[in-house]
CSV table of C-alpha atoms and ligand atoms in Angstrom, one decimal:
chain,number,residue,atom,x,y,z
A,275,MET,CA,23.6,-20.3,21.5
A,276,THR,CA,20.3,-19.6,23.1
A,277,GLU,CA,17.1,-21.3,21.6
A,278,VAL,CA,13.6,-20.5,22.3
A,279,SER,CA,10.5,-22.1,20.6
A,280,TYR,CA,7.0,-20.7,19.4
A,281,ASP,CA,4.1,-22.2,17.3
A,282,VAL,CA,4.2,-18.8,15.1
A,283,VAL,CA,7.1,-16.3,14.7
A,284,VAL,CA,6.1,-13.2,12.7
A,285,VAL,CA,9.0,-11.3,11.2
A,286,GLY,CA,8.3,-7.5,10.6
A,287,GLY,CA,6.1,-4.9,12.9
A,288,GLY,CA,4.2,-2.8,10.0
A,289,PRO,CA,0.4,-3.4,9.6
A,290,ALA,CA,0.8,-6.8,8.2
A,291,GLY,CA,3.1,-8.1,10.9
A,292,THR,CA,0.9,-7.0,13.9
A,293,MET,CA,-2.2,-8.1,12.1
A,294,SER,CA,-1.0,-11.5,11.4
A,295,ALA,CA,0.5,-11.7,14.9
A,296,ARG,CA,-3.0,-10.6,16.5
A,297,TYR,CA,-5.0,-13.2,14.6
A,298,ALA,CA,-2.7,-15.9,15.1
A,299,ALA,CA,-2.4,-15.2,19.0
A,300,MET,CA,-6.2,-14.7,19.2
A,301,ARG,CA,-6.5,-18.6,18.3
A,302,GLY,CA,-4.8,-19.6,21.4
A,303,VAL,CA,-1.2,-20.7,19.8
A,304,SER,CA,2.1,-19.1,20.9
A,305,THR,CA,3.0,-16.1,18.9
A,306,LEU,CA,6.2,-13.9,18.8
A,307,LEU,CA,6.7,-10.8,16.7
A,308,ILE,CA,9.9,-9.3,16.1
A,309,GLU,CA,10.9,-5.8,14.8
A,310,GLU,CA,14.4,-5.0,13.5
A,311,HIS,CA,14.0,-1.2,14.5
A,312,ARG,CA,13.9,0.0,18.2
A,313,ALA,CA,10.7,1.6,17.5
A,314,VAL,CA,7.7,0.2,15.9
A,315,GLY,CA,5.9,2.5,13.1
A,316,SER,CA,9.3,4.2,12.6
A,317,PRO,CA,10.8,5.3,10.3
A,318,VAL,CA,7.7,6.3,8.6
A,319,GLN,CA,7.6,5.3,5.0
A,320,CYS,CA,4.0,6.4,3.9
A,321,THR,CA,1.6,9.2,3.1
A,322,GLY,CA,-0.9,7.8,5.7
A,323,LEU,CA,-3.8,8.0,3.8
A,324,VAL,CA,-5.9,5.0,4.7
A,325,SER,CA,-9.6,4.5,3.5
A,326,SER,CA,-12.3,4.0,6.0
A,327,LYS,CA,-12.4,0.2,4.9
A,328,THR,CA,-8.9,0.0,6.1
A,329,LEU,CA,-10.0,1.0,9.8
A,330,ALA,CA,-12.8,-1.4,9.4
A,331,VAL,CA,-10.4,-4.4,8.5
A,332,CYS,CA,-8.1,-3.2,11.2
A,333,GLY,CA,-10.8,-3.0,13.8
A,334,ILE,CA,-10.1,0.2,15.0
A,335,GLU,CA,-11.9,3.6,15.1
A,336,PRO,CA,-10.5,6.9,14.0
A,337,GLY,CA,-8.6,8.8,16.9
A,338,SER,CA,-6.7,11.7,17.7
A,339,TRP,CA,-4.0,10.4,15.3
A,340,VAL,CA,-6.4,11.1,12.3
A,341,TYR,CA,-5.2,14.5,11.0
A,342,GLN,CA,-7.9,15.1,8.3
A,343,GLU,CA,-11.1,13.3,7.2
A,344,VAL,CA,-10.8,13.0,3.3
A,345,THR,CA,-14.3,13.2,1.2
A,346,GLY,CA,-12.7,13.7,-2.2
A,347,ALA,CA,-10.0,14.5,-4.7
A,348,HIS,CA,-8.9,17.1,-7.4
A,349,ILE,CA,-7.3,15.3,-10.1
A,350,PHE,CA,-5.0,17.4,-12.4
A,351,ALA,CA,-4.3,16.8,-15.8
A,352,PRO,CA,-0.8,17.8,-17.5
A,353,ASP,CA,-2.7,20.6,-19.4
A,354,GLY,CA,-3.6,22.0,-15.9
A,355,SER,CA,-7.3,21.3,-16.1
A,356,SER,CA,-8.8,19.5,-13.3
A,357,VAL,CA,-11.7,17.1,-12.2
A,358,SER,CA,-13.1,17.0,-8.8
A,359,ILE,CA,-14.4,13.6,-7.5
A,360,GLY,CA,-16.1,12.6,-4.3
A,361,GLY,CA,-19.1,13.9,-2.2
A,362,GLU,CA,-20.2,14.3,1.2
A,363,LYS,CA,-19.1,11.0,2.6
A,364,VAL,CA,-15.7,10.6,4.4
A,365,ARG,CA,-14.0,8.1,2.4
A,366,ALA,CA,-10.4,8.0,3.5
A,367,TYR,CA,-8.2,9.6,6.5
A,368,VAL,CA,-5.0,11.1,6.6
A,369,VAL,CA,-3.3,9.6,9.6
A,370,ASP,CA,-0.2,9.6,11.8
A,371,ARG,CA,1.2,6.1,10.6
A,372,LYS,CA,3.5,5.7,13.5
A,373,ILE,CA,0.7,6.0,16.1
A,374,PHE,CA,-1.5,4.0,13.7
A,375,ASP,CA,1.3,1.1,13.7
A,376,ARG,CA,1.5,1.4,17.2
A,377,ASN,CA,-2.2,0.7,18.1
A,378,LEU,CA,-2.2,-2.2,15.8
A,379,LEU,CA,0.8,-3.7,17.8
A,380,GLY,CA,-1.2,-3.1,21.0
A,381,LEU,CA,-3.9,-5.0,19.7
A,382,ALA,CA,-1.6,-7.9,18.8
A,383,ALA,CA,0.0,-7.7,22.3
A,384,ALA,CA,-3.5,-7.5,23.8
A,385,ALA,CA,-4.4,-10.6,22.1
A,386,GLY,CA,-1.5,-12.4,23.4
A,387,SER,CA,1.4,-12.0,21.1
A,388,GLU,CA,5.0,-11.5,22.5
A,389,VAL,CA,7.1,-8.5,21.1
A,390,MET,CA,10.6,-8.2,20.7
A,391,ILE,CA,11.9,-4.7,19.1
A,392,GLY,CA,15.4,-4.2,18.0
A,393,THR,CA,15.5,-7.6,16.9
A,394,LYS,CA,16.5,-8.6,13.4
A,395,ALA,CA,16.0,-12.0,11.7
A,396,VAL,CA,19.2,-12.8,9.8
A,397,GLY,CA,18.6,-16.4,8.6
A,398,LEU,CA,15.9,-19.1,8.3
A,399,GLY,CA,16.6,-22.8,7.9
A,400,ASP,CA,15.0,-26.1,9.2
A,401,ALA,CA,15.5,-28.5,12.0
A,402,ASP,CA,13.2,-31.3,13.6
A,403,GLY,CA,10.3,-30.6,11.2
A,404,LYS,CA,10.4,-27.0,12.6
A,405,LYS,CA,11.4,-23.5,11.0
A,406,VAL,CA,14.6,-22.2,12.8
A,407,LEU,CA,14.9,-18.4,12.6
A,408,GLU,CA,18.5,-17.0,13.4
A,409,ILE,CA,18.0,-13.5,15.0
A,410,ILE,CA,20.1,-10.7,16.5
A,411,SER,CA,18.7,-9.4,19.5
A,412,GLY,CA,20.5,-6.5,21.7
A,413,GLY,CA,23.5,-7.8,20.0
A,414,ARG,CA,23.2,-11.3,20.8
A,415,LYS,CA,22.8,-14.1,18.2
A,416,MET,CA,19.7,-16.4,18.8
A,417,CYS,CA,17.7,-19.2,17.4
A,418,ILE,CA,14.1,-19.2,17.4
A,419,LYS,CA,12.1,-22.5,16.6
A,420,ALA,CA,8.8,-21.6,14.9
A,421,GLY,CA,6.0,-24.2,13.6
A,422,VAL,CA,5.3,-21.4,11.1
A,423,VAL,CA,7.0,-18.3,10.3
A,424,ILE,CA,5.2,-15.3,8.8
A,425,GLY,CA,7.1,-13.0,6.7
A,426,ALA,CA,5.7,-9.5,7.0
A,427,ASP,CA,9.0,-8.0,6.6
A,428,GLY,CA,8.2,-5.5,3.9
A,429,VAL,CA,9.2,-4.6,0.5
A,430,GLN,CA,12.9,-5.3,0.9
A,431,GLY,CA,12.1,-8.4,3.2
A,432,SER,CA,14.3,-11.5,3.6
A,433,ILE,CA,11.7,-14.5,4.3
A,434,ALA,CA,10.3,-14.9,0.8
A,435,ARG,CA,13.8,-15.1,-0.8
A,436,TRP,CA,15.1,-17.6,2.0
A,437,SER,CA,12.3,-19.6,1.3
A,438,GLY,CA,12.6,-19.7,-2.5
A,439,LEU,CA,9.3,-17.9,-2.9
A,440,GLY,CA,11.1,-15.2,-5.0
A,441,GLN,CA,10.3,-11.7,-5.8
A,442,VAL,CA,7.4,-9.5,-6.3
A,443,GLN,CA,6.7,-8.5,-10.0
A,444,LYS,CA,7.8,-5.0,-9.8
A,445,VAL,CA,9.1,-2.2,-7.5
A,446,LEU,CA,8.2,1.3,-7.8
A,447,SER,CA,10.4,4.2,-6.2
A,448,GLY,CA,8.8,7.0,-4.3
A,449,VAL,CA,9.5,9.9,-2.5
A,450,GLN,CA,7.7,12.5,-0.3
A,451,ILE,CA,8.2,15.7,1.8
A,452,GLU,CA,6.3,17.2,4.6
A,453,THR,CA,6.1,20.9,3.6
A,454,ALA,CA,4.1,24.2,3.8
A,455,TYR,CA,1.6,24.2,1.5
A,456,ASP,CA,-1.3,26.6,1.0
A,457,VAL,CA,-4.1,23.8,1.0
A,458,GLU,CA,-7.4,24.6,-0.8
A,459,GLU,CA,-9.6,22.0,1.1
A,460,THR,CA,-8.3,20.0,3.9
A,461,ASP,CA,-10.9,17.4,3.0
A,462,HIS,CA,-9.5,16.8,-0.7
A,463,VAL,CA,-6.2,15.1,-1.6
A,464,GLU,CA,-4.6,16.6,-5.1
A,465,VAL,CA,-3.4,14.0,-7.7
A,466,PHE,CA,-1.3,15.1,-10.9
A,467,VAL,CA,-0.7,12.7,-13.5
A,468,GLY,CA,1.4,13.2,-16.7
A,469,SER,CA,4.6,12.3,-18.4
A,470,GLU,CA,6.6,14.3,-15.7
A,471,ILE,CA,6.0,11.6,-13.3
A,472,PRO,CA,6.5,8.5,-15.5
A,473,GLY,CA,4.5,5.3,-14.7
A,474,PHE,CA,2.6,6.7,-11.5
A,475,PHE,CA,1.5,10.0,-10.4
A,476,ALA,CA,2.4,12.7,-7.9
A,477,TRP,CA,0.3,13.9,-5.0
A,478,ALA,CA,-0.5,16.6,-2.3
A,479,VAL,CA,-2.3,15.3,0.9
A,480,PRO,CA,-3.4,18.0,3.5
A,481,VAL,CA,-2.1,17.4,6.9
A,482,SER,CA,-3.6,20.9,8.1
A,483,ASP,CA,-4.7,24.1,6.2
A,484,ASN,CA,-1.2,25.0,5.8
A,485,THR,CA,0.8,21.7,5.5
A,486,ALA,CA,0.8,19.1,3.2
A,487,ARG,CA,2.6,15.7,2.2
A,488,ILE,CA,3.9,16.2,-1.3
A,489,GLY,CA,5.1,13.3,-3.2
A,490,LEU,CA,5.3,11.0,-6.3
A,491,CYS,CA,6.3,7.7,-7.4
A,492,VAL,CA,7.9,6.7,-10.8
A,493,ASP,CA,8.6,3.5,-12.5
A,494,THR,CA,12.3,3.7,-12.8
A,495,ALA,CA,12.1,1.3,-16.1
A,496,ARG,CA,10.4,4.3,-17.8
A,497,THR,CA,13.1,7.0,-16.7
A,498,GLN,CA,16.8,7.9,-16.0
A,499,LEU,CA,16.1,10.1,-13.3
A,500,SER,CA,15.8,9.3,-9.6
A,501,ALA,CA,12.3,9.9,-7.9
A,502,TYR,CA,13.9,12.6,-5.8
A,503,GLU,CA,15.1,14.3,-8.9
A,504,HIS,CA,11.6,14.1,-10.5
A,505,LEU,CA,9.9,15.4,-7.1
A,506,MET,CA,12.2,18.3,-7.3
A,507,GLN,CA,11.5,18.9,-10.8
A,508,PHE,CA,7.7,18.8,-10.2
A,509,LEU,CA,8.1,21.2,-7.3
A,510,HIS,CA,9.8,23.8,-9.4
A,511,THR,CA,7.8,23.5,-12.5
A,512,ASN,CA,4.3,22.5,-11.9
A,513,PRO,CA,2.4,25.9,-11.6
A,514,ARG,CA,0.4,24.6,-8.6
A,515,MET,CA,3.3,23.8,-6.5
A,516,LYS,CA,5.2,27.0,-7.6
A,517,GLU,CA,2.1,28.9,-6.2
A,518,ARG,CA,1.1,27.0,-3.2
A,519,SER,CA,4.1,25.0,-1.8
A,520,ALA,CA,7.0,26.7,0.3
A,521,ARG,CA,10.7,25.9,-0.4
A,522,GLY,CA,12.5,23.5,2.3
A,523,CYS,CA,10.6,20.6,4.1
A,524,SER,CA,10.4,19.4,7.3
A,525,ASP,CA,10.5,15.7,6.5
A,526,LEU,CA,11.7,13.7,3.5
A,527,LEU,CA,11.0,10.0,3.0
A,528,LEU,CA,12.4,7.6,0.3
A,529,GLY,CA,10.4,4.3,-0.1
A,530,CYS,CA,9.7,1.5,-2.4
A,531,ILE,CA,6.3,0.3,-3.4
A,532,PRO,CA,6.2,-3.3,-4.6
A,533,LEU,CA,3.6,-4.3,-7.3
A,534,GLY,CA,2.4,-7.8,-8.2
A,535,PRO,CA,2.6,-11.0,-6.0
A,536,GLN,CA,4.9,-13.8,-6.3
A,537,SER,CA,3.0,-16.8,-7.8
A,538,CYS,CA,2.9,-18.6,-4.6
A,539,THR,CA,3.1,-17.0,-1.3
A,540,VAL,CA,3.6,-20.2,0.9
A,541,ALA,CA,6.2,-22.9,1.5
A,542,ASP,CA,6.6,-25.6,4.1
A,543,GLY,CA,6.2,-23.5,7.2
A,544,VAL,CA,6.3,-20.3,5.9
A,545,LEU,CA,4.1,-17.6,4.7
A,546,VAL,CA,4.7,-13.9,3.5
A,547,THR,CA,2.3,-11.2,3.6
A,548,GLY,CA,1.9,-7.7,3.1
A,549,ASP,CA,4.4,-5.7,0.9
A,550,ALA,CA,6.6,-8.7,1.1
A,551,ALA,CA,4.1,-10.6,-1.2
A,552,GLY,CA,3.1,-7.4,-3.2
A,553,GLN,CA,-0.4,-7.0,-1.8
A,554,VAL,CA,-0.4,-3.7,-2.7
A,555,LYS,CA,-3.1,-1.7,-5.1
A,556,PRO,CA,-1.3,-1.3,-8.2
A,557,THR,CA,-3.4,1.8,-9.2
A,558,SER,CA,-2.7,3.8,-6.1
A,559,GLY,CA,0.4,2.2,-4.4
A,560,GLY,CA,-1.7,1.9,-1.0
A,561,GLY,CA,-0.8,-1.1,0.8
A,562,VAL,CA,-2.2,-0.9,4.3
A,563,TYR,CA,-5.7,-2.0,3.2
A,564,MET,CA,-4.8,-5.2,1.3
A,565,GLY,CA,-1.8,-5.9,3.6
A,566,ALA,CA,-3.9,-6.0,6.7
A,567,LEU,CA,-6.9,-7.8,5.0
A,568,CYS,CA,-4.5,-10.8,3.5
A,569,ALA,CA,-2.3,-10.6,6.9
A,570,LYS,CA,-5.4,-11.3,8.9
A,571,ILE,CA,-5.9,-14.6,7.0
A,572,ALA,CA,-2.2,-15.5,7.2
A,573,GLY,CA,-2.5,-15.5,11.0
A,574,GLU,CA,-5.7,-17.4,11.0
A,575,VAL,CA,-4.3,-20.1,8.7
A,576,ALA,CA,-0.7,-20.2,10.4
A,577,ALA,CA,-2.6,-21.0,13.9
A,578,LYS,CA,-4.9,-23.6,12.2
A,579,ALA,CA,-1.8,-25.3,10.7
A,580,VAL,CA,0.1,-25.5,14.0
A,581,LEU,CA,-3.2,-26.5,15.8
A,582,SER,CA,-3.8,-29.4,13.2
A,583,GLY,CA,-0.3,-30.5,13.5
A,584,ASP,CA,0.3,-29.8,9.8
A,585,THR,CA,2.4,-26.9,8.7
A,586,SER,CA,3.5,-28.2,5.2
A,587,LYS,CA,3.0,-26.1,2.3
A,588,GLY,CA,0.0,-28.1,1.3
A,589,ALA,CA,-1.8,-27.2,4.6
A,590,LEU,CA,-0.6,-23.6,4.4
A,591,MET,CA,-1.9,-23.3,0.7
A,592,GLU,CA,-5.3,-22.4,2.3
A,593,TYR,CA,-3.9,-18.7,3.1
A,594,ASP,CA,-2.6,-18.5,-0.8
A,595,ARG,CA,-6.0,-19.5,-2.1
A,596,ARG,CA,-8.1,-17.4,0.4
A,597,TRP,CA,-6.2,-14.2,-0.2
A,598,ARG,CA,-6.5,-14.6,-3.7
A,599,GLU,CA,-10.1,-14.9,-3.5
A,600,ALA,CA,-10.6,-12.1,-1.5
A,601,VAL,CA,-8.4,-9.4,-3.5
A,602,GLY,CA,-6.6,-11.4,-6.4
A,603,ARG,CA,-9.0,-10.2,-9.1
A,604,GLU,CA,-8.8,-6.4,-7.9
A,605,LEU,CA,-4.8,-6.9,-7.8
A,606,ALA,CA,-4.9,-8.3,-11.5
A,607,VAL,CA,-7.1,-5.8,-13.0
A,608,GLY,CA,-5.3,-3.1,-10.9
A,609,MET,CA,-1.9,-4.4,-12.9
A,610,ARG,CA,-3.4,-4.1,-16.0
A,611,ILE,CA,-4.6,-0.4,-15.4
A,612,HIS,CA,-0.9,0.4,-14.0
A,613,LYS,CA,0.7,-1.0,-17.3
A,614,VAL,CA,-1.8,0.8,-19.6
A,615,PHE,CA,-1.7,4.2,-17.6
A,616,GLY,CA,2.4,3.7,-17.7
A,617,ARG,CA,2.0,4.0,-21.8
A,618,LEU,CA,-0.3,7.3,-21.7
A,619,GLY,CA,1.1,10.2,-23.2
A,620,ASP,CA,0.1,13.7,-21.8
A,621,GLU,CA,-2.6,14.1,-24.7
A,622,ASP,CA,-4.2,10.7,-23.6
A,623,PHE,CA,-4.3,12.0,-19.8
A,624,ASN,CA,-5.8,15.0,-21.2
A,625,GLU,CA,-8.5,13.1,-23.1
A,626,LEU,CA,-9.2,10.9,-20.3
A,627,MET,CA,-9.8,13.9,-17.8
A,628,ARG,CA,-12.3,15.5,-20.2
A,629,PHE,CA,-14.1,12.2,-20.0
A,630,PHE,CA,-14.0,12.0,-16.4
A,631,GLY,CA,-15.3,15.7,-16.4
A,632,GLU,CA,-18.6,14.8,-18.3
A,633,PRO,CA,-21.6,15.2,-15.9
A,634,GLU,CA,-22.7,11.4,-16.2
A,635,VAL,CA,-19.3,10.1,-16.1
A,636,LEU,CA,-18.8,12.0,-13.0
A,637,GLU,CA,-22.0,10.7,-11.3
A,638,LEU,CA,-20.6,7.0,-11.9
A,639,ILE,CA,-17.3,8.0,-10.4
A,640,ASN,CA,-18.9,9.3,-7.3
A,641,THR,CA,-21.5,6.5,-6.8
A,642,TYR,CA,-18.9,3.4,-7.9
A,643,GLY,CA,-15.5,5.1,-7.0
A,644,ASP,CA,-13.7,2.9,-4.3
A,645,ILE,CA,-10.1,3.2,-3.7
A,646,ASP,CA,-9.6,-0.3,-2.5
A,647,HIS,CA,-11.7,-1.8,-5.2
A,648,PRO,CA,-11.6,0.3,-8.4
A,649,SER,CA,-12.3,-2.6,-10.9
A,650,VAL,CA,-16.0,-1.9,-10.0
A,651,LEU,CA,-15.9,1.8,-11.4
A,652,LEU,CA,-13.7,0.7,-14.2
A,653,GLY,CA,-16.3,-2.1,-15.3
A,654,LYS,CA,-19.0,0.9,-15.5
A,655,LEU,CA,-16.7,3.4,-17.2
A,656,VAL,CA,-15.9,0.7,-20.0
A,657,THR,CA,-19.6,0.5,-20.7
A,658,LYS,CA,-20.1,4.2,-20.8
A,659,ALA,CA,-17.2,4.7,-22.9
A,660,LYS,CA,-18.4,2.1,-25.3
A,661,ALA,CA,-21.7,3.7,-25.5
A,662,GLY,CA,-20.5,7.1,-26.0
A,663,ARG,CA,-18.4,8.9,-28.5
A,664,MET,CA,-15.1,8.7,-26.8
A,665,LEU,CA,-13.6,6.2,-28.8
A,666,GLY,CA,-9.9,6.9,-27.7
A,667,VAL,CA,-11.1,6.7,-24.0
A,668,ALA,CA,-13.1,3.5,-24.5
A,669,LYS,CA,-9.9,2.2,-26.3
A,670,VAL,CA,-7.6,3.2,-23.2
A,671,ALA,CA,-10.3,1.7,-20.8
A,672,LEU,CA,-10.9,-1.5,-22.5
A,673,ARG,CA,-7.2,-2.3,-23.0
A,674,ALA,CA,-6.8,-1.7,-19.1
A,675,MET,CA,-9.6,-4.4,-18.6
A,676,MET,CA,-8.6,-6.9,-21.1
A,677,GLY,CA,-4.8,-6.7,-20.7
B,1409,FAD,C1,6.2,7.3,-0.4
B,1409,FAD,C2,5.2,6.2,-0.2
B,1409,FAD,C3,3.8,6.4,0.3
B,1409,FAD,C4,2.9,5.5,0.7
B,1409,FAD,N1,1.5,6.0,1.1
B,1409,FAD,C5,0.8,5.3,1.4
B,1409,FAD,C6,-0.6,5.5,1.8
B,1409,FAD,O1,-0.9,6.7,2.0
B,1409,FAD,N2,-1.5,4.6,2.1
B,1409,FAD,C7,-1.4,3.1,2.1
B,1409,FAD,O2,-2.1,2.4,2.2
B,1409,FAD,N3,0.0,3.1,1.8
B,1409,FAD,C8,1.0,3.7,1.4
B,1409,FAD,N4,2.3,3.2,1.1
B,1409,FAD,C9,2.6,1.9,1.1
B,1409,FAD,C10,2.6,1.2,2.8
B,1409,FAD,O3,3.6,2.0,3.6
B,1409,FAD,C11,3.0,-0.1,2.7
B,1409,FAD,O4,2.3,-0.9,1.7
B,1409,FAD,C12,2.7,-0.7,4.2
B,1409,FAD,O5,3.6,0.0,5.0
B,1409,FAD,C13,3.1,-2.2,4.1
B,1409,FAD,O6,2.9,-2.8,5.3
B,1409,FAD,P1,3.9,-4.1,5.6
B,1409,FAD,O7,3.3,-4.4,7.2
B,1409,FAD,O8,3.6,-5.2,4.7
B,1409,FAD,O9,5.4,-3.7,5.6
B,1409,FAD,P2,6.1,-2.5,6.4
B,1409,FAD,O10,5.1,-1.6,6.9
B,1409,FAD,O11,7.1,-2.0,5.5
B,1409,FAD,O12,6.5,-3.2,7.7
B,1409,FAD,C14,7.6,-4.2,7.4
B,1409,FAD,C15,8.5,-4.2,8.7
B,1409,FAD,O13,9.4,-5.4,8.7
B,1409,FAD,C16,10.6,-5.1,9.5
B,1409,FAD,N5,11.7,-5.7,8.8
B,1409,FAD,C17,12.3,-5.9,7.6
B,1409,FAD,N6,13.1,-6.8,7.8
B,1409,FAD,C18,13.4,-7.4,9.0
B,1409,FAD,C19,14.1,-8.3,9.5
B,1409,FAD,N7,14.8,-8.8,8.8
B,1409,FAD,N8,13.9,-8.6,10.8
B,1409,FAD,C20,12.9,-7.9,11.5
B,1409,FAD,N9,12.1,-6.8,11.1
B,1409,FAD,C21,12.2,-6.5,9.8
B,1409,FAD,C22,10.9,-3.4,8.6
B,1409,FAD,O14,11.6,-3.0,9.8
B,1409,FAD,C23,9.5,-2.9,8.9
B,1409,FAD,O15,9.1,-2.4,10.2
B,1409,FAD,C24,3.2,4.1,0.8
B,1409,FAD,C25,4.6,3.6,0.4
B,1409,FAD,C26,5.6,4.8,-0.1
B,1409,FAD,C27,6.9,4.1,-0.5
């Protein structure tokens, strides 16, 4: 069996994989990224809504792969009422994820990382103080020795399991179509909450003035129906969908969203990052921002460990500490909000929306709202709810905050 050796081997060519490969390679260690599919960025399992901060973390400027600039959102309550949030500032972009991922891959390669596509990791072991990754590439089985293996292999990845790190806390089920839609404003996304979407929400994200990505995620523990069945119901019963969306679609995707990281994300010679480590915002299901941020740290720490000659779990714990310092609190607060939102009924949502619609509250949302760091806004809303007459909402917000 052919055997090759690298300092760092990254499994997975998504945003987390390409970012960690890039930041490892930038520190001068030999780095290899492997991706099981024959095309990086494909198949797409994403709405492609990324915040401006995401592009900043990834170190890329918006390009022709940006379809829309998003300045706000219309949020629809179960009773059909809506609240519009946002302002002039561009807060997010609707992107072509395939091209976005390929840009990141290009940057990893430019930093010195080697790339093997059509290459699947099928096993992980140890030999001579190194990790040994078994792969299948071009129909051939090979072994790759690595100082450190970074598992950026997504929600259904194996590296965490093979290393004894266990599973993320929860997995939501998502579905999305791209279809003709009478878009009201191309710079606003639409969000729908209510019991017809148990445990999460539905969305319509504009791709152009007549096309949108319409999808939803559900908590499968709260429903007997599949996400797809919920989407079909939503398209056929929601008045806005009935009025604005066309039958049929040009694209259908099914995917999972992992929530809640493992209690530890490192083992001897192994780090896990991105979806594989549950580094996803539990309030929105967005994983590109947090994944990229944490993966950058993973690449840096992996390279540092190799250069210092210590790739033990103890040395790699720097990664676990640093990423939790950066986004751990945000993830924990997000999980609490997610749990509380999952228990709300339609009347609670209607009341919450009336609260959001109050001019002073709206001003707070527009000033402090940040899709990557919602805990700041939550703190302000809790204070506001406590001071006002909206006791029901105050309770909801406090429960979300306190757990
Ligand atoms: C319906 C839906 C909509 C979403 N919308 C958004 C959104 O609008 N904005 C946002 O920020 N996030 C969104 N997300 C989440 C986002 O897509 C993920 O968080 C993000 O892609 C995670 O990046 P990653 O690199 O960790 O994993 P992935 O992008 O999943 O990449 C993992 C890669 O590893 C490869 N791989 C797996 N196993 C192996 C193996 N054994 N050997 C080799 N390669 C392997 C896979 O092929 C894959 O390419 C959405 C998710 C879903 C399901």
